[in-house]
Every structure is written in C-alpha cells, then in structure tokens.
mmCIF file with all atom_site columns, C-alpha atoms in Angstrom:
data_model
loop_
_atom_site.group_PDB
_atom_site.id
_atom_site.type_symbol
_atom_site.label_atom_id
_atom_site.label_alt_id
_atom_site.label_comp_id
_atom_site.label_asym_id
_atom_site.label_entity_id
_atom_site.label_seq_id
_atom_site.pdbx_PDB_ins_code
_atom_site.Cartn_x
_atom_site.Cartn_y
_atom_site.Cartn_z
_atom_site.occupancy
_atom_site.B_iso_or_equiv
_atom_site.pdbx_formal_charge
_atom_site.auth_seq_id
_atom_site.auth_comp_id
_atom_site.auth_asym_id
_atom_site.auth_atom_id
_atom_site.pdbx_PDB_model_num
ATOM 1  C CA . MET A 1 1  ? 245.350 -2.417  412.032 1.00 0.00 ? 423 MET A CA 1
ATOM 2  C CA . ARG A 1 2  ? 246.260 -4.211  408.839 1.00 0.00 ? 424 ARG A CA 1
ATOM 3  C CA . ARG A 1 3  ? 248.256 -2.412  406.228 1.00 0.00 ? 425 ARG A CA 1
ATOM 4  C CA . ILE A 1 4  ? 246.563 -1.829  402.886 1.00 0.00 ? 426 ILE A CA 1
ATOM 5  C CA . THR A 1 5  ? 248.951 -2.289  399.983 1.00 0.00 ? 427 THR A CA 1
ATOM 6  C CA . VAL A 1 6  ? 248.713 -0.776  396.532 1.00 0.00 ? 428 VAL A CA 1
ATOM 7  C CA . LYS A 1 7  ? 248.272 -4.284  395.135 1.00 0.00 ? 429 LYS A CA 1
ATOM 8  C CA . LYS A 1 8  ? 245.213 -4.921  397.326 1.00 0.00 ? 430 LYS A CA 1
ATOM 9  C CA . ALA A 1 9  ? 243.759 -1.502  396.582 1.00 0.00 ? 431 ALA A CA 1
ATOM 10 C CA . ALA A 1 10 ? 244.147 -2.022  392.837 1.00 0.00 ? 432 ALA A CA 1
ATOM 11 C CA . ALA A 1 11 ? 242.610 -5.487  393.005 1.00 0.00 ? 433 ALA A CA 1
ATOM 12 C CA . THR A 1 12 ? 239.498 -4.167  394.725 1.00 0.00 ? 434 THR A CA 1
ATOM 13 C CA . SER A 1 13 ? 239.137 -1.257  392.297 1.00 0.00 ? 435 SER A CA 1
ATOM 14 C CA . ILE A 1 14 ? 239.136 -3.168  389.019 1.00 0.00 ? 436 ILE A CA 1
ATOM 15 C CA . ASP A 1 15 ? 235.337 -3.029  388.899 1.00 0.00 ? 437 ASP A CA 1
ATOM 16 C CA . ALA A 1 16 ? 235.480 0.776   389.121 1.00 0.00 ? 438 ALA A CA 1
ATOM 17 C CA . LEU A 1 17 ? 237.760 0.805   386.086 1.00 0.00 ? 439 LEU A CA 1
ATOM 18 C CA . ALA A 1 18 ? 235.297 -1.355  384.151 1.00 0.00 ? 440 ALA A CA 1
ATOM 19 C CA . VAL A 1 19 ? 232.416 0.947   385.086 1.00 0.00 ? 441 VAL A CA 1
ATOM 20 C CA . GLY A 1 20 ? 234.388 4.007   384.003 1.00 0.00 ? 442 GLY A CA 1
ATOM 21 C CA . ILE A 1 21 ? 235.159 2.466   380.631 1.00 0.00 ? 443 ILE A CA 1
ATOM 22 C CA . THR A 1 22 ? 231.515 1.465   380.198 1.00 0.00 ? 444 THR A CA 1
ATOM 23 C CA . PHE A 1 23 ? 230.313 4.977   381.067 1.00 0.00 ? 445 PHE A CA 1
ATOM 24 C CA . ALA A 1 24 ? 232.611 6.349   378.359 1.00 0.00 ? 446 ALA A CA 1
ATOM 25 C CA . PHE A 1 25 ? 230.615 4.423   375.757 1.00 0.00 ? 447 PHE A CA 1
ATOM 26 C CA . LEU A 1 26 ? 227.160 5.229   377.144 1.00 0.00 ? 448 LEU A CA 1
ATOM 27 C CA . ASN A 1 27 ? 225.252 8.473   377.378 1.00 0.00 ? 449 ASN A CA 1
ATOM 28 C CA . VAL A 1 28 ? 225.559 8.761   381.168 1.00 0.00 ? 450 VAL A CA 1
ATOM 29 C CA . ASN A 1 29 ? 225.576 11.951  383.214 1.00 0.00 ? 451 ASN A CA 1
ATOM 30 C CA . ILE A 1 30 ? 228.882 11.376  384.982 1.00 0.00 ? 452 ILE A CA 1
ATOM 31 C CA . PHE A 1 31 ? 228.152 13.813  387.831 1.00 0.00 ? 453 PHE A CA 1
ATOM 32 C CA . THR A 1 32 ? 224.900 12.069  388.742 1.00 0.00 ? 454 THR A CA 1
ATOM 33 C CA . ALA A 1 33 ? 226.557 8.653   388.490 1.00 0.00 ? 455 ALA A CA 1
ATOM 34 C CA . VAL A 1 34 ? 229.432 9.713   390.752 1.00 0.00 ? 456 VAL A CA 1
ATOM 35 C CA . VAL A 1 35 ? 227.076 11.164  393.369 1.00 0.00 ? 457 VAL A CA 1
ATOM 36 C CA . VAL A 1 36 ? 224.826 8.080   393.396 1.00 0.00 ? 458 VAL A CA 1
ATOM 37 C CA . ILE A 1 37 ? 227.684 5.557   393.412 1.00 0.00 ? 459 ILE A CA 1
ATOM 38 C CA . GLY A 1 38 ? 229.604 7.501   396.057 1.00 0.00 ? 460 GLY A CA 1
ATOM 39 C CA . THR A 1 39 ? 226.573 7.850   398.320 1.00 0.00 ? 461 THR A CA 1
ATOM 40 C CA . VAL A 1 40 ? 225.602 4.187   398.080 1.00 0.00 ? 462 VAL A CA 1
ATOM 41 C CA . THR A 1 41 ? 229.205 3.074   398.620 1.00 0.00 ? 463 THR A CA 1
ATOM 42 C CA . PHE A 1 42 ? 229.541 5.300   401.688 1.00 0.00 ? 464 PHE A CA 1
ATOM 43 C CA . ILE A 1 43 ? 226.270 4.107   403.236 1.00 0.00 ? 465 ILE A CA 1
ATOM 44 C CA . LEU A 1 44 ? 227.000 0.417   402.654 1.00 0.00 ? 466 LEU A CA 1
ATOM 45 C CA . SER A 1 45 ? 230.589 0.780   403.877 1.00 0.00 ? 467 SER A CA 1
ATOM 46 C CA . MET A 1 46 ? 229.447 2.454   407.090 1.00 0.00 ? 468 MET A CA 1
ATOM 47 C CA . ALA A 1 47 ? 226.795 -0.228  407.604 1.00 0.00 ? 469 ALA A CA 1
ATOM 48 C CA . GLY A 1 48 ? 229.473 -2.894  407.134 1.00 0.00 ? 470 GLY A CA 1
ATOM 49 C CA . VAL A 1 49 ? 231.809 -1.230  409.624 1.00 0.00 ? 471 VAL A CA 1
ATOM 50 C CA . LYS A 1 50 ? 229.055 -0.911  412.223 1.00 0.00 ? 472 LYS A CA 1
ATOM 51 C CA . ALA A 1 51 ? 227.950 -4.529  411.722 1.00 0.00 ? 473 ALA A CA 1
ATOM 52 C CA . GLY A 1 52 ? 231.563 -5.697  411.836 1.00 0.00 ? 474 GLY A CA 1
ATOM 53 C CA . ASN A 1 53 ? 232.219 -3.888  415.099 1.00 0.00 ? 475 ASN A CA 1
ATOM 54 C CA . ARG A 1 54 ? 229.067 -5.309  416.616 1.00 0.00 ? 476 ARG A CA 1
ATOM 55 C CA . PHE A 1 55 ? 229.768 -8.941  415.736 1.00 0.00 ? 477 PHE A CA 1
ATOM 56 C CA . ARG A 1 56 ? 233.586 -8.819  415.683 1.00 0.00 ? 478 ARG A CA 1
ATOM 57 C CA . MET A 1 57 ? 234.488 -11.128 418.525 1.00 0.00 ? 479 MET A CA 1
ATOM 58 C CA . LYS A 1 58 ? 231.516 -13.454 418.540 1.00 0.00 ? 480 LYS A CA 1
ATOM 59 C CA . TYR A 1 59 ? 231.561 -14.430 414.870 1.00 0.00 ? 481 TYR A CA 1
ATOM 60 C CA . LYS A 1 60 ? 235.140 -13.658 413.779 1.00 0.00 ? 482 LYS A CA 1
ATOM 61 C CA . ALA A 1 61 ? 235.983 -16.960 412.037 1.00 0.00 ? 483 ALA A CA 1
ATOM 62 C CA . LYS A 1 62 ? 232.571 -17.310 410.444 1.00 0.00 ? 484 LYS A CA 1
ATOM 63 C CA . ALA A 1 63 ? 232.601 -13.684 409.287 1.00 0.00 ? 485 ALA A CA 1
ATOM 64 C CA . GLU A 1 64 ? 235.901 -14.159 407.464 1.00 0.00 ? 486 GLU A CA 1
ATOM 65 C CA . ILE A 1 65 ? 234.495 -17.166 405.621 1.00 0.00 ? 487 ILE A CA 1
ATOM 66 C CA . ALA A 1 66 ? 231.230 -15.372 404.828 1.00 0.00 ? 488 ALA A CA 1
ATOM 67 C CA . GLY A 1 67 ? 233.094 -12.306 403.548 1.00 0.00 ? 489 GLY A CA 1
ATOM 68 C CA . GLY A 1 68 ? 235.216 -14.447 401.256 1.00 0.00 ? 490 GLY A CA 1
ATOM 69 C CA . ALA A 1 69 ? 232.139 -16.294 400.013 1.00 0.00 ? 491 ALA A CA 1
ATOM 70 C CA . VAL A 1 70 ? 230.387 -13.016 399.202 1.00 0.00 ? 492 VAL A CA 1
ATOM 71 C CA . LEU A 1 71 ? 233.390 -11.783 397.202 1.00 0.00 ? 493 LEU A CA 1
ATOM 72 C CA . ILE A 1 72 ? 233.584 -15.066 395.295 1.00 0.00 ? 494 ILE A CA 1
ATOM 73 C CA . PHE A 1 73 ? 229.830 -14.985 394.625 1.00 0.00 ? 495 PHE A CA 1
ATOM 74 C CA . LEU A 1 74 ? 229.998 -11.407 393.298 1.00 0.00 ? 496 LEU A CA 1
ATOM 75 C CA . GLY A 1 75 ? 232.762 -12.457 390.940 1.00 0.00 ? 497 GLY A CA 1
#
C-alpha cells in the first residue's frame, strides 16, 4: 500500500477549501450541503474502488494514464 503524505492530502483537498470559502459568502444550509457532498463522495469513491479492483491487473498502465487525464481535465 502506498503511503499518503500530508502534502498529497492537502493538494487533493484544495477544492474543498474553495467550496467552504464560497459557502461562507452564499446563503447555503451547511448541514444539507455536507450531507449531500459527503454522500456523493462516498458513493463515487466506493464505485471507483470496486472498478479499480475489478480492472486492476488487466488495465493497470492505461488506468494510470486515464486517471491522470481525468484530473488534468477537471483542473
């Protein structure tokens, strides 16, 4: 298992910081937002883990490239 560093964790959470700052300026029910965002994140993360386990060995090199491309595309 790869080790997750604080640097990597912070880099992947910058969007959450931006959303939090944006919510501070908008009239958003924070509880509802947290529940919806948390639920969607959990479901998509579990789907990604299941898909990754299923295709791990067969498409390893291509999956790494596709994952990087998705992150670049999302900005």
